[in-house]
PDB file of C-alpha atoms and ligand atoms in Angstrom:
ATOM      1  CA  UNK A   6       7.026  34.514 -11.988  1.00 94.00           C
ATOM      2  CA  UNK A   7      10.686  35.102 -11.217  1.00 96.00           C
ATOM      3  CA  UNK A   8      13.055  32.296 -12.224  1.00 97.00           C
ATOM      4  CA  UNK A   9      16.520  32.522 -10.694  1.00 97.00           C
ATOM      5  CA  UNK A  10      19.132  30.038 -11.920  1.00 97.00           C
ATOM      6  CA  UNK A  11      22.327  29.692  -9.889  1.00 96.00           C
ATOM      7  CA  UNK A  12      25.513  27.783 -10.599  1.00 94.00           C
ATOM      8  CA  UNK A  13      25.500  25.730  -7.420  1.00 91.00           C
ATOM      9  CA  UNK A  14      22.952  24.320  -4.949  1.00 91.00           C
ATOM     10  CA  UNK A  15      24.540  26.547  -2.254  1.00 93.00           C
ATOM     11  CA  UNK A  16      23.908  29.699  -4.275  1.00 96.00           C
ATOM     12  CA  UNK A  17      20.375  28.442  -5.002  1.00 96.00           C
ATOM     13  CA  UNK A  18      19.785  28.142  -1.255  1.00 97.00           C
ATOM     14  CA  UNK A  19      21.091  31.675  -0.650  1.00 97.00           C
ATOM     15  CA  UNK A  20      18.845  33.150  -3.348  1.00 97.00           C
ATOM     16  CA  UNK A  21      15.861  31.262  -1.962  1.00 98.00           C
ATOM     17  CA  UNK A  22      16.561  32.484   1.573  1.00 98.00           C
ATOM     18  CA  UNK A  23      16.683  36.074   0.302  1.00 97.00           C
ATOM     19  CA  UNK A  24      13.324  35.574  -1.440  1.00 98.00           C
ATOM     20  CA  UNK A  25      11.787  34.104   1.737  1.00 98.00           C
ATOM     21  CA  UNK A  26      13.025  36.896   4.019  1.00 97.00           C
ATOM     22  CA  UNK A  27      11.869  39.581   1.574  1.00 97.00           C
ATOM     23  CA  UNK A  28       8.377  38.069   1.578  1.00 97.00           C
ATOM     24  CA  UNK A  29       7.875  38.065   5.355  1.00 96.00           C
ATOM     25  CA  UNK A  30       6.161  41.035   7.004  1.00 93.00           C
ATOM     26  CA  UNK A  31       8.391  43.269   9.061  1.00 82.00           C
ATOM     27  CA  UNK A  32       7.463  46.247  11.170  1.00 75.00           C
ATOM     28  CA  UNK A  33       3.734  45.659  10.597  1.00 79.00           C
ATOM     29  CA  UNK A  34       3.071  44.169  14.038  1.00 81.00           C
ATOM     30  CA  UNK A  35       1.794  41.017  12.342  1.00 86.00           C
ATOM     31  CA  UNK A  36       3.391  37.699  13.278  1.00 93.00           C
ATOM     32  CA  UNK A  37       5.048  36.151  10.200  1.00 96.00           C
ATOM     33  CA  UNK A  38       3.626  32.853   8.937  1.00 98.00           C
ATOM     34  CA  UNK A  39       6.078  30.649   7.061  1.00 98.00           C
ATOM     35  CA  UNK A  40       4.884  27.617   5.105  1.00 98.00           C
ATOM     36  CA  UNK A  41       7.376  24.756   5.397  1.00 98.00           C
ATOM     37  CA  UNK A  42       8.008  21.966   2.895  1.00 98.00           C
ATOM     38  CA  UNK A  43       9.874  18.798   3.773  1.00 96.00           C
ATOM     39  CA  UNK A  44      12.164  16.891   1.400  1.00 93.00           C
ATOM     40  CA  UNK A  45      15.818  17.426   0.539  1.00 92.00           C
ATOM     41  CA  UNK A  46      15.334  20.440  -1.747  1.00 93.00           C
ATOM     42  CA  UNK A  47      14.762  23.171   0.878  1.00 96.00           C
ATOM     43  CA  UNK A  48      17.326  21.925   3.426  1.00 97.00           C
ATOM     44  CA  UNK A  49      20.011  24.354   2.219  1.00 97.00           C
ATOM     45  CA  UNK A  50      17.469  27.174   2.332  1.00 98.00           C
ATOM     46  CA  UNK A  51      16.620  26.337   5.962  1.00 98.00           C
ATOM     47  CA  UNK A  52      20.316  26.310   6.825  1.00 97.00           C
ATOM     48  CA  UNK A  53      20.661  29.758   5.227  1.00 98.00           C
ATOM     49  CA  UNK A  54      17.698  31.010   7.276  1.00 98.00           C
ATOM     50  CA  UNK A  55      19.354  29.511  10.357  1.00 97.00           C
ATOM     51  CA  UNK A  56      22.514  31.491   9.552  1.00 97.00           C
ATOM     52  CA  UNK A  57      20.409  34.644   9.181  1.00 97.00           C
ATOM     53  CA  UNK A  58      18.947  34.019  12.645  1.00 96.00           C
ATOM     54  CA  UNK A  59      22.387  33.341  14.148  1.00 96.00           C
ATOM     55  CA  UNK A  60      23.762  36.589  12.741  1.00 96.00           C
ATOM     56  CA  UNK A  61      20.730  38.650  13.834  1.00 94.00           C
ATOM     57  CA  UNK A  62      19.468  39.297  10.275  1.00 93.00           C
ATOM     58  CA  UNK A  63      16.258  37.345  10.933  1.00 94.00           C
ATOM     59  CA  UNK A  64      14.130  36.445  13.933  1.00 93.00           C
ATOM     60  CA  UNK A  65      11.493  33.732  13.875  1.00 94.00           C
ATOM     61  CA  UNK A  66      10.733  33.738  17.596  1.00 92.00           C
ATOM     62  CA  UNK A  67       7.345  35.384  16.963  1.00 93.00           C
ATOM     63  CA  UNK A  68       6.693  33.502  13.714  1.00 96.00           C
ATOM     64  CA  UNK A  69       4.406  30.570  13.028  1.00 98.00           C
ATOM     65  CA  UNK A  70       5.308  27.580  10.877  1.00 98.00           C
ATOM     66  CA  UNK A  71       2.728  25.802   8.735  1.00 98.00           C
ATOM     67  CA  UNK A  72       3.467  22.396   7.214  1.00 98.00           C
ATOM     68  CA  UNK A  73       2.632  21.569   3.637  1.00 98.00           C
ATOM     69  CA  UNK A  74       1.667  17.970   4.219  1.00 97.00           C
ATOM     70  CA  UNK A  75       1.833  14.951   6.530  1.00 98.00           C
ATOM     71  CA  UNK A  76       1.741  11.191   6.170  1.00 97.00           C
ATOM     72  CA  UNK A  77      -1.320   9.266   7.281  1.00 97.00           C
ATOM     73  CA  UNK A  78      -0.969   6.240   9.536  1.00 93.00           C
ATOM     74  CA  UNK A  79       2.527   6.605  11.005  1.00 94.00           C
ATOM     75  CA  UNK A  80       2.650   5.973  14.757  1.00 89.00           C
ATOM     76  CA  UNK A  81       2.804   9.224  16.816  1.00 85.00           C
ATOM     77  CA  UNK A  82       6.388  10.462  17.110  1.00 88.00           C
ATOM     78  CA  UNK A  83       7.618   8.371  14.146  1.00 94.00           C
ATOM     79  CA  UNK A  84      10.904  10.023  13.058  1.00 95.00           C
ATOM     80  CA  UNK A  85       9.746  10.286   9.435  1.00 96.00           C
ATOM     81  CA  UNK A  86       6.402  11.876  10.276  1.00 97.00           C
ATOM     82  CA  UNK A  87       6.620  15.403   8.900  1.00 97.00           C
ATOM     83  CA  UNK A  88       5.908  16.997  12.304  1.00 97.00           C
ATOM     84  CA  UNK A  89       9.033  15.281  13.632  1.00 97.00           C
ATOM     85  CA  UNK A  90      11.033  16.081  10.491  1.00 97.00           C
ATOM     86  CA  UNK A  91      10.170  19.775  10.689  1.00 97.00           C
ATOM     87  CA  UNK A  92      10.857  19.944  14.429  1.00 97.00           C
ATOM     88  CA  UNK A  93      14.227  18.242  13.905  1.00 95.00           C
ATOM     89  CA  UNK A  94      15.418  19.858  10.663  1.00 94.00           C
ATOM     90  CA  UNK A  95      13.812  23.288  10.681  1.00 97.00           C
ATOM     91  CA  UNK A  96      12.340  24.532  13.970  1.00 96.00           C
ATOM     92  CA  UNK A  97      15.612  24.162  15.879  1.00 95.00           C
ATOM     93  CA  UNK A  98      17.536  26.058  13.209  1.00 95.00           C
ATOM     94  CA  UNK A  99      15.009  28.881  13.088  1.00 96.00           C
ATOM     95  CA  UNK A 100      14.256  29.093  16.800  1.00 95.00           C
ATOM     96  CA  UNK A 101      10.591  28.323  16.105  1.00 95.00           C
ATOM     97  CA  UNK A 102       8.808  26.882  19.151  1.00 94.00           C
ATOM     98  CA  UNK A 103       7.007  23.524  18.681  1.00 94.00           C
ATOM     99  CA  UNK A 104       3.649  25.011  19.704  1.00 95.00           C
ATOM    100  CA  UNK A 105       3.981  27.502  16.854  1.00 96.00           C
ATOM    101  CA  UNK A 106       4.136  24.724  14.248  1.00 98.00           C
ATOM    102  CA  UNK A 107       0.829  23.707  12.601  1.00 98.00           C
ATOM    103  CA  UNK A 108       0.863  20.295  10.899  1.00 98.00           C
ATOM    104  CA  UNK A 109      -2.180  18.414   9.585  1.00 97.00           C
ATOM    105  CA  UNK A 110      -2.921  15.566  12.006  1.00 96.00           C
ATOM    106  CA  UNK A 111      -2.508  12.317  10.080  1.00 96.00           C
ATOM    107  CA  UNK A 112      -3.261  10.042  13.035  1.00 94.00           C
ATOM    108  CA  UNK A 113      -6.986   9.629  12.304  1.00 93.00           C
ATOM    109  CA  UNK A 114      -8.065   6.062  11.578  1.00 91.00           C
ATOM    110  CA  UNK A 115     -10.847   6.709   9.096  1.00 95.00           C
ATOM    111  CA  UNK A 116     -11.848   9.190   6.424  1.00 96.00           C
ATOM    112  CA  UNK A 117     -14.197  11.286   8.624  1.00 97.00           C
ATOM    113  CA  UNK A 118     -11.471  11.736  11.262  1.00 97.00           C
ATOM    114  CA  UNK A 119      -8.884  12.685   8.640  1.00 97.00           C
ATOM    115  CA  UNK A 120     -11.298  15.015   6.860  1.00 98.00           C
ATOM    116  CA  UNK A 121     -11.987  16.726  10.193  1.00 98.00           C
ATOM    117  CA  UNK A 122      -8.220  17.057  10.747  1.00 98.00           C
ATOM    118  CA  UNK A 123      -7.831  18.617   7.284  1.00 98.00           C
ATOM    119  CA  UNK A 124     -10.588  21.118   8.069  1.00 98.00           C
ATOM    120  CA  UNK A 125      -9.067  21.951  11.474  1.00 98.00           C
ATOM    121  CA  UNK A 126      -5.710  22.587   9.783  1.00 98.00           C
ATOM    122  CA  UNK A 127      -7.265  24.954   7.241  1.00 98.00           C
ATOM    123  CA  UNK A 128      -9.087  26.776  10.048  1.00 98.00           C
ATOM    124  CA  UNK A 129      -5.841  27.201  11.964  1.00 98.00           C
ATOM    125  CA  UNK A 130      -4.105  28.658   8.904  1.00 98.00           C
ATOM    126  CA  UNK A 131      -7.023  31.040   8.368  1.00 98.00           C
ATOM    127  CA  UNK A 132      -6.927  32.080  12.042  1.00 97.00           C
ATOM    128  CA  UNK A 133      -3.224  32.886  11.633  1.00 97.00           C
ATOM    129  CA  UNK A 134      -4.127  35.265   8.808  1.00 96.00           C
ATOM    130  CA  UNK A 135      -2.861  33.008   6.016  1.00 97.00           C
ATOM    131  CA  UNK A 136       0.654  32.079   4.942  1.00 98.00           C
ATOM    132  CA  UNK A 137       3.070  34.869   4.048  1.00 98.00           C
ATOM    133  CA  UNK A 138       5.654  32.736   2.266  1.00 98.00           C
ATOM    134  CA  UNK A 139       5.181  29.088   1.326  1.00 98.00           C
ATOM    135  CA  UNK A 140       8.391  27.154   0.709  1.00 98.00           C
ATOM    136  CA  UNK A 141       7.963  24.411  -1.892  1.00 98.00           C
ATOM    137  CA  UNK A 142       9.861  21.578  -3.492  1.00 97.00           C
ATOM    138  CA  UNK A 143       8.696  19.712  -6.571  1.00 97.00           C
ATOM    139  CA  UNK A 144       8.279  15.978  -7.033  1.00 94.00           C
ATOM    140  CA  UNK A 145       9.904  14.294 -10.034  1.00 92.00           C
ATOM    141  CA  UNK A 146       6.349  13.682 -11.279  1.00 92.00           C
ATOM    142  CA  UNK A 147       5.465  17.371 -10.920  1.00 96.00           C
ATOM    143  CA  UNK A 148       3.701  17.053  -7.576  1.00 95.00           C
ATOM    144  CA  UNK A 149       3.465  19.987  -5.210  1.00 97.00           C
ATOM    145  CA  UNK A 150       3.140  19.120  -1.532  1.00 96.00           C
ATOM    146  CA  UNK A 151       1.596  15.703  -2.029  1.00 96.00           C
ATOM    147  CA  UNK A 152      -0.807  16.852  -4.733  1.00 97.00           C
ATOM    148  CA  UNK A 153      -0.248  14.074  -7.206  1.00 95.00           C
ATOM    149  CA  UNK A 154      -0.987  14.397 -10.946  1.00 96.00           C
ATOM    150  CA  UNK A 155      -4.752  14.733 -11.383  1.00 96.00           C
ATOM    151  CA  UNK A 156      -5.202  16.934  -8.296  1.00 97.00           C
ATOM    152  CA  UNK A 157      -7.850  19.613  -8.728  1.00 97.00           C
ATOM    153  CA  UNK A 158      -6.308  23.030  -9.255  1.00 97.00           C
ATOM    154  CA  UNK A 159      -8.693  24.473  -6.632  1.00 97.00           C
ATOM    155  CA  UNK A 160      -8.270  21.629  -4.101  1.00 98.00           C
ATOM    156  CA  UNK A 161      -8.127  22.212  -0.334  1.00 98.00           C
ATOM    157  CA  UNK A 162      -6.295  20.280   2.394  1.00 98.00           C
ATOM    158  CA  UNK A 163      -7.494  16.674   2.173  1.00 98.00           C
ATOM    159  CA  UNK A 164      -6.532  13.016   2.126  1.00 97.00           C
ATOM    160  CA  UNK A 165      -4.629  11.898  -0.974  1.00 97.00           C
ATOM    161  CA  UNK A 166      -3.338   8.557  -2.146  1.00 96.00           C
ATOM    162  CA  UNK A 167       0.410   8.678  -2.848  1.00 95.00           C
ATOM    163  CA  UNK A 168       1.511   7.585  -6.300  1.00 93.00           C
ATOM    164  CA  UNK A 169       3.851   4.614  -6.546  1.00 93.00           C
ATOM    165  CA  UNK A 170       6.509   6.945  -8.002  1.00 90.00           C
ATOM    166  CA  UNK A 171       6.313   9.163  -4.909  1.00 91.00           C
ATOM    167  CA  UNK A 172       6.391   6.175  -2.559  1.00 95.00           C
ATOM    168  CA  UNK A 173       9.477   4.872  -4.374  1.00 93.00           C
ATOM    169  CA  UNK A 174      11.152   8.304  -4.235  1.00 89.00           C
ATOM    170  CA  UNK A 175      10.481   8.565  -0.489  1.00 92.00           C
ATOM    171  CA  UNK A 176      11.465   4.967   0.327  1.00 94.00           C
ATOM    172  CA  UNK A 177      14.992   6.214   1.116  1.00 92.00           C
ATOM    173  CA  UNK A 178      13.669   7.584   4.408  1.00 93.00           C
ATOM    174  CA  UNK A 179      12.184   4.283   5.597  1.00 94.00           C
ATOM    175  CA  UNK A 180      13.697   0.929   6.587  1.00 93.00           C
ATOM    176  CA  UNK A 181      11.700  -0.958   3.931  1.00 94.00           C
ATOM    177  CA  UNK A 182       9.870   0.342   0.818  1.00 94.00           C
ATOM    178  CA  UNK A 183       6.611  -1.158   2.098  1.00 94.00           C
ATOM    179  CA  UNK A 184       6.876   1.020   5.220  1.00 94.00           C
ATOM    180  CA  UNK A 185       6.175   4.173   3.169  1.00 96.00           C
ATOM    181  CA  UNK A 186       2.591   5.174   3.917  1.00 97.00           C
ATOM    182  CA  UNK A 187       0.064   4.895   1.090  1.00 97.00           C
ATOM    183  CA  UNK A 188      -1.859   8.055   2.033  1.00 97.00           C
ATOM    184  CA  UNK A 189      -1.240  11.577   3.262  1.00 97.00           C
ATOM    185  CA  UNK A 190      -2.924  14.806   4.203  1.00 98.00           C
ATOM    186  CA  UNK A 191      -1.744  17.640   1.978  1.00 98.00           C
ATOM    187  CA  UNK A 192      -2.537  21.291   1.544  1.00 98.00           C
ATOM    188  CA  UNK A 193      -4.534  21.497  -1.663  1.00 98.00           C
ATOM    189  CA  UNK A 194      -3.359  23.409  -4.710  1.00 98.00           C
ATOM    190  CA  UNK A 195      -6.031  26.020  -3.951  1.00 98.00           C
ATOM    191  CA  UNK A 196      -4.699  26.277  -0.384  1.00 98.00           C
ATOM    192  CA  UNK A 197      -1.116  26.698  -1.602  1.00 98.00           C
ATOM    193  CA  UNK A 198      -2.190  29.401  -4.064  1.00 98.00           C
ATOM    194  CA  UNK A 199      -3.520  31.502  -1.167  1.00 98.00           C
ATOM    195  CA  UNK A 200      -0.050  31.997   0.306  1.00 98.00           C
ATOM    196  CA  UNK A 201       1.058  35.550  -0.435  1.00 98.00           C
ATOM    197  CA  UNK A 202       4.390  34.435  -1.884  1.00 98.00           C
ATOM    198  CA  UNK A 203       5.579  31.042  -3.149  1.00 98.00           C
ATOM    199  CA  UNK A 204       9.271  30.120  -3.164  1.00 98.00           C
ATOM    200  CA  UNK A 205      10.077  26.878  -4.959  1.00 98.00           C
ATOM    201  CA  UNK A 206      13.518  25.279  -4.743  1.00 98.00           C
ATOM    202  CA  UNK A 207      14.659  22.551  -7.129  1.00 97.00           C
ATOM    203  CA  UNK A 208      18.148  21.201  -7.716  1.00 96.00           C
ATOM    204  CA  UNK A 209      19.590  18.305  -9.671  1.00 95.00           C
ATOM    205  CA  UNK A 210      18.850  16.731 -13.025  1.00 96.00           C
ATOM    206  CA  UNK A 211      16.103  14.427 -11.712  1.00 95.00           C
ATOM    207  CA  UNK A 212      13.919  17.555 -11.439  1.00 97.00           C
ATOM    208  CA  UNK A 213      14.630  19.122 -14.840  1.00 98.00           C
ATOM    209  CA  UNK A 214      11.678  17.560 -16.713  1.00 98.00           C
ATOM    210  CA  UNK A 215       9.210  18.384 -13.930  1.00 98.00           C
ATOM    211  CA  UNK A 216      10.534  21.959 -13.686  1.00 98.00           C
ATOM    212  CA  UNK A 217      10.253  22.517 -17.450  1.00 98.00           C
ATOM    213  CA  UNK A 218       6.726  21.093 -17.543  1.00 98.00           C
ATOM    214  CA  UNK A 219       5.642  23.134 -14.522  1.00 98.00           C
ATOM    215  CA  UNK A 220       7.083  26.479 -15.662  1.00 98.00           C
ATOM    216  CA  UNK A 221       6.705  26.314 -19.418  1.00 98.00           C
ATOM    217  CA  UNK A 222       4.085  23.670 -20.120  1.00 98.00           C
ATOM    218  CA  UNK A 223       0.319  24.141 -19.997  1.00 98.00           C
ATOM    219  CA  UNK A 224      -1.493  24.843 -16.722  1.00 98.00           C
ATOM    220  CA  UNK A 225      -2.841  21.372 -16.040  1.00 98.00           C
ATOM    221  CA  UNK A 226      -3.806  19.052 -13.202  1.00 98.00           C
ATOM    222  CA  UNK A 227      -1.494  16.500 -14.840  1.00 98.00           C
ATOM    223  CA  UNK A 228       1.431  18.656 -13.676  1.00 98.00           C
ATOM    224  CA  UNK A 229       0.241  20.013 -10.316  1.00 98.00           C
ATOM    225  CA  UNK A 230       3.224  22.372  -9.975  1.00 98.00           C
ATOM    226  CA  UNK A 231       2.043  24.184 -13.114  1.00 98.00           C
ATOM    227  CA  UNK A 232      -0.323  26.125 -10.772  1.00 98.00           C
ATOM    228  CA  UNK A 233       2.727  28.252  -9.980  1.00 98.00           C
ATOM    229  CA  UNK A 234       1.945  30.006 -13.266  1.00 97.00           C
ATOM    230  CA  UNK A 235      -1.352  31.169 -11.744  1.00 97.00           C
ATOM    231  CA  UNK A 236       0.209  32.829  -8.699  1.00 98.00           C
ATOM    232  CA  UNK A 237       1.104  36.535  -8.852  1.00 97.00           C
ATOM    233  CA  UNK A 238       4.240  36.282  -6.658  1.00 98.00           C
ATOM    234  CA  UNK A 239       6.257  33.135  -7.279  1.00 98.00           C
ATOM    235  CA  UNK A 240      10.038  32.904  -7.059  1.00 98.00           C
ATOM    236  CA  UNK A 241      11.593  29.739  -8.496  1.00 98.00           C
ATOM    237  CA  UNK A 242      15.190  29.066  -7.412  1.00 98.00           C
ATOM    238  CA  UNK A 243      17.036  26.462  -9.481  1.00 97.00           C
ATOM    239  CA  UNK A 244      20.526  25.192 -10.041  1.00 96.00           C
ATOM    240  CA  UNK A 245      21.856  24.637 -13.554  1.00 96.00           C
ATOM    241  CA  UNK A 246      20.921  20.949 -13.581  1.00 96.00           C
ATOM    242  CA  UNK A 247      17.298  21.544 -12.597  1.00 97.00           C
ATOM    243  CA  UNK A 248      17.035  24.378 -15.152  1.00 98.00           C
ATOM    244  CA  UNK A 249      18.442  22.296 -18.025  1.00 97.00           C
ATOM    245  CA  UNK A 250      15.073  21.730 -19.748  1.00 98.00           C
ATOM    246  CA  UNK A 251      13.940  25.390 -19.776  1.00 98.00           C
ATOM    247  CA  UNK A 252      13.497  26.960 -23.216  1.00 97.00           C
ATOM    248  CA  UNK A 253      13.261  30.582 -22.018  1.00 96.00           C
ATOM    249  CA  UNK A 254      16.415  30.458 -19.957  1.00 95.00           C
ATOM    250  CA  UNK A 255      18.054  33.464 -21.604  1.00 95.00           C
ATOM    251  CA  UNK A 256      15.058  35.638 -20.783  1.00 95.00           C
ATOM    252  CA  UNK A 257      15.015  34.520 -17.127  1.00 95.00           C
ATOM    253  CA  UNK A 258      18.675  35.437 -16.774  1.00 94.00           C
ATOM    254  CA  UNK A 259      18.096  38.846 -18.364  1.00 93.00           C
ATOM    255  CA  UNK A 260      15.088  39.511 -16.139  1.00 92.00           C
ATOM    256  CA  UNK A 261      16.992  38.422 -13.020  1.00 88.00           C
ATOM    257  CA  UNK A 262      19.713  40.956 -13.753  1.00 85.00           C
ATOM    258  CA  UNK A 263      17.277  43.740 -12.771  1.00 78.00           C
ATOM    259  CA  UNK A 264      16.209  47.059 -14.274  1.00 73.00           C
ATOM    260  CA  UNK A 265      19.724  47.976 -15.261  1.00 63.00           C
ATOM    261  CA  UNK A 266      20.413  44.688 -17.050  1.00 51.00           C
TER     262      UNK A 266
HETATM  263  C1  GLP B 311       7.931  14.993  -0.913  1.00 57.89           C
HETATM  264  C2  GLP B 311       7.177  16.163  -0.251  1.00 57.89           C
HETATM  265  C3  GLP B 311       7.151  17.366  -1.138  1.00 57.89           C
HETATM  266  C4  GLP B 311       8.551  17.572  -1.701  1.00 57.89           C
HETATM  267  C5  GLP B 311       8.872  16.464  -2.656  1.00 57.89           C
HETATM  268  C6  GLP B 311      10.282  16.554  -3.240  1.00 57.89           C
HETATM  269  O1  GLP B 311       7.161  13.954  -1.310  1.00 57.89           O
HETATM  270  N1  GLP B 311       5.860  15.859   0.160  1.00 57.89           N
HETATM  271  O2  GLP B 311       6.718  18.494  -0.411  1.00 57.89           O
HETATM  272  O3  GLP B 311       8.598  18.785  -2.392  1.00 57.89           O
HETATM  273  O4  GLP B 311       8.670  15.224  -2.088  1.00 57.89           O
HETATM  274  O5  GLP B 311      11.221  16.062  -2.336  1.00 57.89           O
HETATM  275  P1  GLP B 311      12.764  16.270  -2.486  1.00 57.89           P
HETATM  276  O6  GLP B 311      13.011  17.699  -2.266  1.00 57.89           O
HETATM  277  O7  GLP B 311      13.382  15.414  -1.427  1.00 57.89           O
HETATM  278  O8  GLP B 311      13.125  15.834  -3.855  1.00 57.89           O
END
C-alpha cells in the first residue's frame, strides 16, 4: 500500500490523477476500464483527469466507466441518482460516452429485480475484462462504496441498507433529509478487491479517524475500507487533515520519496 500525503487538496488530486493514469493500460490494445466513485472526495481528481484530456496527456474516448454504487428507488433521471451524477460531473470532463458507463440499475421494485440488476452489473464488468483502476472515497464511518460496517469482506454487488450516519452525511444533496434513499446497490468488497489498482482519495479532518482505522487498524468488516490492506496495488492519496490520525506517517513520507530517499 502506498500512502501519499500532500499539503493541499489540490496536490492530493494531482497525485491521485497520476496514480490513476499510471494504472490504466496503454499500448496493449485493451480498452481501459475506470471504476468511478461519487462523492466530493474525487471531484478534484476528475478535474485533473479532465485537464489531462484537454492537454492531450490522456484519452478516455475508448475507455469504459464503471460505477461503484447507485441508490435504490429514485425516479429515473433524478439528478442525485449516481448515473446522472457521473454523467454530469465526470463523463463530460473525460469525454466518456454515456453508453460506455455501466451503473447498477437501482430502479427495480423488489429484491429479485434488484438482485438480478446486481448480477447483470457484475456480468457486464466481467465482460469488460474487469476494472483497471477503481477510484474510491471513504465514508466517515469507514464505508467503501456503500458497504456499510458489517459488510462481508468477500461480498459481491448487492442491495444494502444505508446506515443513518450515511443518510445524514448525504442529506446535503437532497431537498429534505427524508428524501435520501434507505437502500442502494453497491459493488461488494470482494468486487472492489478484483480491480487491478485501487486509488482512494480522502481530504479533511472528518475523514481522519476512518482513514487511520482503515489503514492501520485491524482488517475487519467493522471498518469496510480496511480491505484496502488486502489489495496488492492500493494508492491512498490524503491531505494533511485526513492523514492526521496516522501513526506511521514518517514511514509513508520516506517511502513516497522513492528509492533515492
Ligand atoms: C458516498 C459514496 C461513497 C463515497 C462516500 C464519501 O456515500 N457512496 O462512494 O466514497 O460517500 O463521500 P464524500 O467523498 O462526499 O465524503
